[in-house]
Amino acid sequence: MSLYKSYKRNVLSIKLDNAIRKINRYCSKDYEDRIRNVGYNRLVEKADRMAWELVNL
């Protein structure tokens, strides 16, 4: 694996870990509040994209 791919994998792993922590923080809130919160939905989509990119590296 090239140095660039290794670096990118590490950065994506850290970002994904942070996104999952934020999602878990949202999950402690009321379900309806989460659904209405646009930030939560964007965060889930962003985490999904990062995970997909990490798998495809």
N, CA, C and O atoms as a Tripos MOL2 file, in Angstrom:
@<TRIPOS>MOLECULE
protein
  228   227    57     0     0
PROTEIN
NO_CHARGES

@<TRIPOS>ATOM
      1 N           0.8410   -1.1630    0.0000 N.3       1 MET1
      2 CA          0.0000    0.0000    0.0000 C.3       1 MET1
      3 C           0.9000    1.2440    0.0000 C.2       1 MET1
      4 O           1.8830    1.3240    0.7360 O.2       1 MET1
      5 N           0.5420    2.1790   -0.8210 N.am      2 SER2
      6 CA          1.3460    3.3900   -0.9070 C.3       2 SER2
      7 C           1.1840    4.2370    0.3510 C.2       2 SER2
      8 O           0.2330    4.0740    1.1160 O.2       2 SER2
      9 N           2.1230    5.1290    0.5370 N.am      3 LEU3
     10 CA          2.0910    6.0130    1.6990 C.3       3 LEU3
     11 C           0.8420    6.8990    1.6630 C.2       3 LEU3
     12 O           0.2330    7.1630    2.6990 O.2       3 LEU3
     13 N           0.4660    7.3570    0.4650 N.am      4 TYR4
     14 CA         -0.7190    8.2130    0.3220 C.3       4 TYR4
     15 C          -1.9790    7.4690    0.7520 C.2       4 TYR4
     16 O          -2.8040    8.0110    1.4870 O.2       4 TYR4
     17 N          -2.1290    6.2210    0.2910 N.am      5 LYS5
     18 CA         -3.3230    5.4550    0.6530 C.3       5 LYS5
     19 C          -3.3640    5.1830    2.1480 C.2       5 LYS5
     20 O          -4.4290    5.2200    2.7640 O.2       5 LYS5
     21 N          -2.2180    4.9130    2.7190 N.am      6 SER6
     22 CA         -2.1520    4.6740    4.1620 C.3       6 SER6
     23 C          -2.5510    5.9280    4.9280 C.2       6 SER6
     24 O          -3.3140    5.8620    5.8920 O.2       6 SER6
     25 N          -2.0300    7.0660    4.4920 N.am      7 TYR7
     26 CA         -2.3770    8.3460    5.1200 C.3       7 TYR7
     27 C          -3.8710    8.6230    4.9880 C.2       7 TYR7
     28 O          -4.5290    8.9990    5.9580 O.2       7 TYR7
     29 N          -4.3980    8.4340    3.7850 N.am      8 LYS8
     30 CA         -5.8150    8.7070    3.5400 C.3       8 LYS8
     31 C          -6.6910    7.7730    4.3770 C.2       8 LYS8
     32 O          -7.7220    8.1980    4.8990 O.2       8 LYS8
     33 N          -6.2950    6.5240    4.5090 N.am      9 ARG9
     34 CA         -7.0540    5.5650    5.3100 C.3       9 ARG9
     35 C          -7.0710    5.9910    6.7840 C.2       9 ARG9
     36 O          -8.1030    5.9080    7.4500 O.2       9 ARG9
     37 N          -5.9280    6.4440    7.2780 N.am     10 ASN10
     38 CA         -5.8610    6.8890    8.6740 C.3      10 ASN10
     39 C          -6.7260    8.1260    8.9090 C.2      10 ASN10
     40 O          -7.4450    8.2050    9.9050 O.2      10 ASN10
     41 N          -6.6570    9.0890    7.9930 N.am     11 VAL11
     42 CA         -7.4510   10.3140    8.1290 C.3      11 VAL11
     43 C          -8.9430    9.9900    8.0710 C.2      11 VAL11
     44 O          -9.7230   10.4930    8.8800 O.2      11 VAL11
     45 N          -9.3370    9.1510    7.1120 N.am     12 LEU12
     46 CA        -10.7540    8.7870    7.0040 C.3      12 LEU12
     47 C         -11.2250    8.0290    8.2360 C.2      12 LEU12
     48 O         -12.3520    8.2220    8.6900 O.2      12 LEU12
     49 N         -10.3740    7.1730    8.7760 N.am     13 SER13
     50 CA        -10.7510    6.4220    9.9760 C.3      13 SER13
     51 C         -11.0170    7.3610   11.1440 C.2      13 SER13
     52 O         -11.9830    7.1760   11.8840 O.2      13 SER13
     53 N         -10.1680    8.3610   11.3140 N.am     14 ILE14
     54 CA        -10.3440    9.3260   12.4020 C.3      14 ILE14
     55 C         -11.6170   10.1440   12.1940 C.2      14 ILE14
     56 O         -12.3880   10.3490   13.1310 O.2      14 ILE14
     57 N         -11.8360   10.6110   10.9610 N.am     15 LYS15
     58 CA        -13.0330   11.4070   10.6730 C.3      15 LYS15
     59 C         -14.2960   10.5830   10.8810 C.2      15 LYS15
     60 O         -15.2820   11.0750   11.4290 O.2      15 LYS15
     61 N         -14.2640    9.3250   10.4390 N.am     16 LEU16
     62 CA        -15.4280    8.4570   10.5900 C.3      16 LEU16
     63 C         -15.6930    8.1800   12.0650 C.2      16 LEU16
     64 O         -16.8460    8.1580   12.4950 O.2      16 LEU16
     65 N         -14.6440    7.9720   12.8330 N.am     17 ASP17
     66 CA        -14.7990    7.7500   14.2650 C.3      17 ASP17
     67 C         -15.4430    8.9570   14.9340 C.2      17 ASP17
     68 O         -16.3310    8.8020   15.7720 O.2      17 ASP17
     69 N         -15.0030   10.1540   14.5700 N.am     18 ASN18
     70 CA        -15.5930   11.3780   15.1230 C.3      18 ASN18
     71 C         -17.0590   11.5290   14.7200 C.2      18 ASN18
     72 O         -17.8920   11.9280   15.5330 O.2      18 ASN18
     73 N         -17.3670   11.2120   13.4740 N.am     19 ALA19
     74 CA        -18.7530   11.3070   12.9980 C.3      19 ALA19
     75 C         -19.6470   10.3190   13.7480 C.2      19 ALA19
     76 O         -20.7810   10.6450   14.0960 O.2      19 ALA19
     77 N         -19.1370    9.1200   13.9940 N.am     20 ILE20
     78 CA        -19.9230    8.1160   14.7200 C.3      20 ILE20
     79 C         -20.1750    8.5790   16.1520 C.2      20 ILE20
     80 O         -21.2610    8.3690   16.6940 O.2      20 ILE20
     81 N         -19.1810    9.2060   16.7610 N.am     21 ARG21
     82 CA        -19.3800    9.7410   18.1180 C.3      21 ARG21
     83 C         -20.4750   10.8030   18.1270 C.2      21 ARG21
     84 O         -21.3100   10.8270   19.0310 O.2      21 ARG21
     85 N         -20.4740   11.6880   17.1130 N.am     22 LYS22
     86 CA        -21.5020   12.7290   17.0450 C.3      22 LYS22
     87 C         -22.8820   12.1060   16.8230 C.2      22 LYS22
     88 O         -23.8680   12.5420   17.4190 O.2      22 LYS22
     89 N         -22.9470   11.0840   15.9620 N.am     23 ILE23
     90 CA        -24.2170   10.4090   15.7110 C.3      23 ILE23
     91 C         -24.7260    9.7770   17.0070 C.2      23 ILE23
     92 O         -25.9160    9.8570   17.3100 O.2      23 ILE23
     93 N         -23.8390    9.1580   17.7620 N.am     24 ASN24
     94 CA        -24.2410    8.5560   19.0300 C.3      24 ASN24
     95 C         -24.7300    9.6050   20.0160 C.2      24 ASN24
     96 O         -25.6340    9.3400   20.8080 O.2      24 ASN24
     97 N         -24.1410   10.7900   19.9760 N.am     25 ARG25
     98 CA        -24.5920   11.8760   20.8360 C.3      25 ARG25
     99 C         -26.0120   12.2930   20.4490 C.2      25 ARG25
    100 O         -26.8490   12.5570   21.3120 O.2      25 ARG25
    101 N         -26.2720   12.3500   19.1330 N.am     26 TYR26
    102 CA        -27.6200   12.6780   18.6630 C.3      26 TYR26
    103 C         -28.6120   11.5970   19.0740 C.2      26 TYR26
    104 O         -29.7700   11.8910   19.3730 O.2      26 TYR26
    105 N         -28.1590   10.3480   19.0870 N.am     27 CYS27
    106 CA        -29.0640    9.2330   19.3750 C.3      27 CYS27
    107 C         -29.6040    9.2730   20.8000 C.2      27 CYS27
    108 O         -30.6290    8.6570   21.0930 O.2      27 CYS27
    109 N         -28.9330    9.9830   21.6750 N.am     28 SER28
    110 CA        -29.4380   10.0770   23.0360 C.3      28 SER28
    111 C         -30.6110   11.0540   23.1170 C.2      28 SER28
    112 O         -31.3040   11.1150   24.1330 O.2      28 SER28
    113 N         -30.8300   11.8140   22.0520 N.am     29 LYS29
    114 CA        -31.9520   12.7630   22.0230 C.3      29 LYS29
    115 C         -33.2390   12.0450   21.6160 C.2      29 LYS29
    116 O         -33.2300   10.8650   21.2680 O.2      29 LYS29
    117 N         -34.3120   12.7670   21.6680 N.am     30 ASP30
    118 CA        -35.6070   12.2450   21.2730 C.3      30 ASP30
    119 C         -35.6060   11.9180   19.7760 C.2      30 ASP30
    120 O         -35.0200   12.6460   18.9750 O.2      30 ASP30
    121 N         -36.2660   10.8190   19.4120 N.am     31 TYR31
    122 CA        -36.2670   10.3430   18.0290 C.3      31 TYR31
    123 C         -36.7980   11.3950   17.0540 C.2      31 TYR31
    124 O         -36.1950   11.6160   16.0030 O.2      31 TYR31
    125 N         -37.8940   12.0360   17.3790 N.am     32 GLU32
    126 CA        -38.4920   13.0150   16.4650 C.3      32 GLU32
    127 C         -37.5840   14.2280   16.2810 C.2      32 GLU32
    128 O         -37.5180   14.7970   15.1910 O.2      32 GLU32
    129 N         -36.8910   14.6210   17.3320 N.am     33 ASP33
    130 CA        -35.9450   15.7340   17.2210 C.3      33 ASP33
    131 C         -34.8220   15.3790   16.2670 C.2      33 ASP33
    132 O         -34.3710   16.2250   15.4960 O.2      33 ASP33
    133 N         -34.3630   14.1260   16.3120 N.am     34 ARG34
    134 CA        -33.2860   13.6950   15.4150 C.3      34 ARG34
    135 C         -33.7350   13.7450   13.9640 C.2      34 ARG34
    136 O         -32.9980   14.2150   13.0970 O.2      34 ARG34
    137 N         -34.9340   13.2640   13.7010 N.am     35 ILE35
    138 CA        -35.4310   13.2160   12.3210 C.3      35 ILE35
    139 C         -35.5760   14.6240   11.7510 C.2      35 ILE35
    140 O         -35.2670   14.8600   10.5820 O.2      35 ILE35
    141 N         -36.0460   15.5590   12.5760 N.am     36 ARG36
    142 CA        -36.2290   16.9320   12.1040 C.3      36 ARG36
    143 C         -34.9160   17.6850   11.9770 C.2      36 ARG36
    144 O         -34.8420   18.6830   11.2610 O.2      36 ARG36
    145 N         -33.9040   17.2300   12.6470 N.am     37 ASN37
    146 CA        -32.6380   17.9440   12.6520 C.3      37 ASN37
    147 C         -31.8610   17.6480   11.3610 C.2      37 ASN37
    148 O         -31.4420   16.5170   11.1190 O.2      37 ASN37
    149 N         -31.6830   18.6780   10.5510 N.am     38 VAL38
    150 CA        -31.0060   18.5210    9.2620 C.3      38 VAL38
    151 C         -29.5440   18.1370    9.4690 C.2      38 VAL38
    152 O         -28.9780   17.3770    8.6840 O.2      38 VAL38
    153 N         -28.9400   18.6620   10.5240 N.am     39 GLY39
    154 CA        -27.5410   18.3460   10.8050 C.3      39 GLY39
    155 C         -27.3210   16.8650   11.0430 C.2      39 GLY39
    156 O         -26.3050   16.3060   10.6300 O.2      39 GLY39
    157 N         -28.2780   16.2290   11.7130 N.am     40 TYR40
    158 CA        -28.1690   14.7890   11.9610 C.3      40 TYR40
    159 C         -28.1960   14.0110   10.6580 C.2      40 TYR40
    160 O         -27.3870   13.1060   10.4480 O.2      40 TYR40
    161 N         -29.1310   14.3660    9.7820 N.am     41 ASN41
    162 CA        -29.2500   13.6570    8.5100 C.3      41 ASN41
    163 C         -28.0030   13.8410    7.6470 C.2      41 ASN41
    164 O         -27.5360   12.8920    7.0160 O.2      41 ASN41
    165 N         -27.4630   15.0600    7.6190 N.am     42 ARG42
    166 CA        -26.2370   15.3090    6.8550 C.3      42 ARG42
    167 C         -25.0720   14.5220    7.4270 C.2      42 ARG42
    168 O         -24.2540   13.9800    6.6850 O.2      42 ARG42
    169 N         -25.0020   14.4630    8.7420 N.am     43 LEU43
    170 CA        -23.9150   13.7440    9.4040 C.3      43 LEU43
    171 C         -23.9670   12.2550    9.0770 C.2      43 LEU43
    172 O         -22.9330   11.6360    8.8260 O.2      43 LEU43
    173 N         -25.1520   11.6860    9.0810 N.am     44 VAL44
    174 CA        -25.3040   10.2680    8.7460 C.3      44 VAL44
    175 C         -24.8910   10.0170    7.2960 C.2      44 VAL44
    176 O         -24.2010    9.0390    7.0050 O.2      44 VAL44
    177 N         -25.3130   10.8990    6.3890 N.am     45 GLU45
    178 CA        -24.9320   10.7480    4.9840 C.3      45 GLU45
    179 C         -23.4210   10.8860    4.8010 C.2      45 GLU45
    180 O         -22.8120   10.1370    4.0370 O.2      45 GLU45
    181 N         -22.8260   11.8330    5.4970 N.am     46 LYS46
    182 CA        -21.3810   12.0440    5.4090 C.3      46 LYS46
    183 C         -20.6270   10.8300    5.9460 C.2      46 LYS46
    184 O         -19.6480   10.3900    5.3440 O.2      46 LYS46
    185 N         -21.0720   10.2970    7.0570 N.am     47 ALA47
    186 CA        -20.4330    9.1080    7.6350 C.3      47 ALA47
    187 C         -20.5600    7.9210    6.6930 C.2      47 ALA47
    188 O         -19.6290    7.1290    6.5510 O.2      47 ALA47
    189 N         -21.7140    7.8040    6.0520 N.am     48 ASP48
    190 CA        -21.9230    6.7140    5.0990 C.3      48 ASP48
    191 C         -20.9600    6.8370    3.9220 C.2      48 ASP48
    192 O         -20.3820    5.8420    3.4850 O.2      48 ASP48
    193 N         -20.7880    8.0510    3.4090 N.am     49 ARG49
    194 CA        -19.8630    8.2640    2.2900 C.3      49 ARG49
    195 C         -18.4230    7.9660    2.6960 C.2      49 ARG49
    196 O         -17.6730    7.3460    1.9430 O.2      49 ARG49
    197 N         -18.0430    8.4160    3.8970 N.am     50 MET50
    198 CA        -16.6760    8.1730    4.3690 C.3      50 MET50
    199 C         -16.4170    6.6820    4.5450 C.2      50 MET50
    200 O         -15.3490    6.1850    4.1880 O.2      50 MET50
    201 N         -17.4000    5.9690    5.0950 N.am     51 ALA51
    202 CA        -17.2360    4.5250    5.2860 C.3      51 ALA51
    203 C         -17.1030    3.8240    3.9390 C.2      51 ALA51
    204 O         -16.2750    2.9270    3.7830 O.2      51 ALA51
    205 N         -17.9110    4.2280    2.9720 N.am     52 TRP52
    206 CA        -17.8570    3.6250    1.6370 C.3      52 TRP52
    207 C         -16.4990    3.8840    0.9930 C.2      52 TRP52
    208 O         -15.9160    2.9870    0.3840 O.2      52 TRP52
    209 N         -15.9930    5.1120    1.1270 N.am     53 GLU53
    210 CA        -14.6940    5.4550    0.5560 C.3      53 GLU53
    211 C         -13.5730    4.6700    1.2450 C.2      53 GLU53
    212 O         -12.6230    4.2310    0.5970 O.2      53 GLU53
    213 N         -13.6940    4.5020    2.5520 N.am     54 LEU54
    214 CA        -12.6840    3.7630    3.3140 C.3      54 LEU54
    215 C         -12.6450    2.3010    2.8880 C.2      54 LEU54
    216 O         -11.5700    1.7120    2.7820 O.2      54 LEU54
    217 N         -13.8030    1.7220    2.6470 N.am     55 VAL55
    218 CA        -13.8710    0.3250    2.2070 C.3      55 VAL55
    219 C         -13.2680    0.1660    0.8190 C.2      55 VAL55
    220 O         -12.6440   -0.8550    0.5270 O.2      55 VAL55
    221 N         -13.4470    1.1580   -0.0320 N.am     56 ASN56
    222 CA        -12.9830    1.0560   -1.4110 C.3      56 ASN56
    223 C         -11.5460    1.5040   -1.6300 C.2      56 ASN56
    224 O         -11.0860    1.5410   -2.7720 O.2      56 ASN56
    225 N         -10.8280    1.8450   -0.5670 N.am     57 LEU57
    226 CA         -9.4200    2.2390   -0.7290 C.3      57 LEU57
    227 C          -8.5490    1.0620   -1.0600 C.2      57 LEU57
    228 O          -7.3400    1.2180   -1.2290 O.2      57 LEU57
@<TRIPOS>BOND
     1     1     2 1
     2     2     3 1
     3     3     4 2
     4     3     5 am
     5     5     6 1
     6     6     7 1
     7     7     8 2
     8     7     9 am
     9     9    10 1
    10    10    11 1
    11    11    12 2
    12    11    13 am
    13    13    14 1
    14    14    15 1
    15    15    16 2
    16    15    17 am
    17    17    18 1
    18    18    19 1
    19    19    20 2
    20    19    21 am
    21    21    22 1
    22    22    23 1
    23    23    24 2
    24    23    25 am
    25    25    26 1
    26    26    27 1
    27    27    28 2
    28    27    29 am
    29    29    30 1
    30    30    31 1
    31    31    32 2
    32    31    33 am
    33    33    34 1
    34    34    35 1
    35    35    36 2
    36    35    37 am
    37    37    38 1
    38    38    39 1
    39    39    40 2
    40    39    41 am
    41    41    42 1
    42    42    43 1
    43    43    44 2
    44    43    45 am
    45    45    46 1
    46    46    47 1
    47    47    48 2
    48    47    49 am
    49    49    50 1
    50    50    51 1
    51    51    52 2
    52    51    53 am
    53    53    54 1
    54    54    55 1
    55    55    56 2
    56    55    57 am
    57    57    58 1
    58    58    59 1
    59    59    60 2
    60    59    61 am
    61    61    62 1
    62    62    63 1
    63    63    64 2
    64    63    65 am
    65    65    66 1
    66    66    67 1
    67    67    68 2
    68    67    69 am
    69    69    70 1
    70    70    71 1
    71    71    72 2
    72    71    73 am
    73    73    74 1
    74    74    75 1
    75    75    76 2
    76    75    77 am
    77    77    78 1
    78    78    79 1
    79    79    80 2
    80    79    81 am
    81    81    82 1
    82    82    83 1
    83    83    84 2
    84    83    85 am
    85    85    86 1
    86    86    87 1
    87    87    88 2
    88    87    89 am
    89    89    90 1
    90    90    91 1
    91    91    92 2
    92    91    93 am
    93    93    94 1
    94    94    95 1
    95    95    96 2
    96    95    97 am
    97    97    98 1
    98    98    99 1
    99    99   100 2
   100    99   101 am
   101   101   102 1
   102   102   103 1
   103   103   104 2
   104   103   105 am
   105   105   106 1
   106   106   107 1
   107   107   108 2
   108   107   109 am
   109   109   110 1
   110   110   111 1
   111   111   112 2
   112   111   113 am
   113   113   114 1
   114   114   115 1
   115   115   116 2
   116   115   117 am
   117   117   118 1
   118   118   119 1
   119   119   120 2
   120   119   121 am
   121   121   122 1
   122   122   123 1
   123   123   124 2
   124   123   125 am
   125   125   126 1
   126   126   127 1
   127   127   128 2
   128   127   129 am
   129   129   130 1
   130   130   131 1
   131   131   132 2
   132   131   133 am
   133   133   134 1
   134   134   135 1
   135   135   136 2
   136   135   137 am
   137   137   138 1
   138   138   139 1
   139   139   140 2
   140   139   141 am
   141   141   142 1
   142   142   143 1
   143   143   144 2
   144   143   145 am
   145   145   146 1
   146   146   147 1
   147   147   148 2
   148   147   149 am
   149   149   150 1
   150   150   151 1
   151   151   152 2
   152   151   153 am
   153   153   154 1
   154   154   155 1
   155   155   156 2
   156   155   157 am
   157   157   158 1
   158   158   159 1
   159   159   160 2
   160   159   161 am
   161   161   162 1
   162   162   163 1
   163   163   164 2
   164   163   165 am
   165   165   166 1
   166   166   167 1
   167   167   168 2
   168   167   169 am
   169   169   170 1
   170   170   171 1
   171   171   172 2
   172   171   173 am
   173   173   174 1
   174   174   175 1
   175   175   176 2
   176   175   177 am
   177   177   178 1
   178   178   179 1
   179   179   180 2
   180   179   181 am
   181   181   182 1
   182   182   183 1
   183   183   184 2
   184   183   185 am
   185   185   186 1
   186   186   187 1
   187   187   188 2
   188   187   189 am
   189   189   190 1
   190   190   191 1
   191   191   192 2
   192   191   193 am
   193   193   194 1
   194   194   195 1
   195   195   196 2
   196   195   197 am
   197   197   198 1
   198   198   199 1
   199   199   200 2
   200   199   201 am
   201   201   202 1
   202   202   203 1
   203   203   204 2
   204   203   205 am
   205   205   206 1
   206   206   207 1
   207   207   208 2
   208   207   209 am
   209   209   210 1
   210   210   211 1
   211   211   212 2
   212   211   213 am
   213   213   214 1
   214   214   215 1
   215   215   216 2
   216   215   217 am
   217   217   218 1
   218   218   219 1
   219   219   220 2
   220   219   221 am
   221   221   222 1
   222   222   223 1
   223   223   224 2
   224   223   225 am
   225   225   226 1
   226   226   227 1
   227   227   228 2
@<TRIPOS>SUBSTRUCTURE
     1 MET1         2 RESIDUE 1 A MET
     2 SER2         6 RESIDUE 1 A SER
     3 LEU3        10 RESIDUE 1 A LEU
     4 TYR4        14 RESIDUE 1 A TYR
     5 LYS5        18 RESIDUE 1 A LYS
     6 SER6        22 RESIDUE 1 A SER
     7 TYR7        26 RESIDUE 1 A TYR
     8 LYS8        30 RESIDUE 1 A LYS
     9 ARG9        34 RESIDUE 1 A ARG
    10 ASN10       38 RESIDUE 1 A ASN
    11 VAL11       42 RESIDUE 1 A VAL
    12 LEU12       46 RESIDUE 1 A LEU
    13 SER13       50 RESIDUE 1 A SER
    14 ILE14       54 RESIDUE 1 A ILE
    15 LYS15       58 RESIDUE 1 A LYS
    16 LEU16       62 RESIDUE 1 A LEU
    17 ASP17       66 RESIDUE 1 A ASP
    18 ASN18       70 RESIDUE 1 A ASN
    19 ALA19       74 RESIDUE 1 A ALA
    20 ILE20       78 RESIDUE 1 A ILE
    21 ARG21       82 RESIDUE 1 A ARG
    22 LYS22       86 RESIDUE 1 A LYS
    23 ILE23       90 RESIDUE 1 A ILE
    24 ASN24       94 RESIDUE 1 A ASN
    25 ARG25       98 RESIDUE 1 A ARG
    26 TYR26      102 RESIDUE 1 A TYR
    27 CYS27      106 RESIDUE 1 A CYS
    28 SER28      110 RESIDUE 1 A SER
    29 LYS29      114 RESIDUE 1 A LYS
    30 ASP30      118 RESIDUE 1 A ASP
    31 TYR31      122 RESIDUE 1 A TYR
    32 GLU32      126 RESIDUE 1 A GLU
    33 ASP33      130 RESIDUE 1 A ASP
    34 ARG34      134 RESIDUE 1 A ARG
    35 ILE35      138 RESIDUE 1 A ILE
    36 ARG36      142 RESIDUE 1 A ARG
    37 ASN37      146 RESIDUE 1 A ASN
    38 VAL38      150 RESIDUE 1 A VAL
    39 GLY39      154 RESIDUE 1 A GLY
    40 TYR40      158 RESIDUE 1 A TYR
    41 ASN41      162 RESIDUE 1 A ASN
    42 ARG42      166 RESIDUE 1 A ARG
    43 LEU43      170 RESIDUE 1 A LEU
    44 VAL44      174 RESIDUE 1 A VAL
    45 GLU45      178 RESIDUE 1 A GLU
    46 LYS46      182 RESIDUE 1 A LYS
    47 ALA47      186 RESIDUE 1 A ALA
    48 ASP48      190 RESIDUE 1 A ASP
    49 ARG49      194 RESIDUE 1 A ARG
    50 MET50      198 RESIDUE 1 A MET
    51 ALA51      202 RESIDUE 1 A ALA
    52 TRP52      206 RESIDUE 1 A TRP
    53 GLU53      210 RESIDUE 1 A GLU
    54 LEU54      214 RESIDUE 1 A LEU
    55 VAL55      218 RESIDUE 1 A VAL
    56 ASN56      222 RESIDUE 1 A ASN
    57 LEU57      226 RESIDUE 1 A LEU
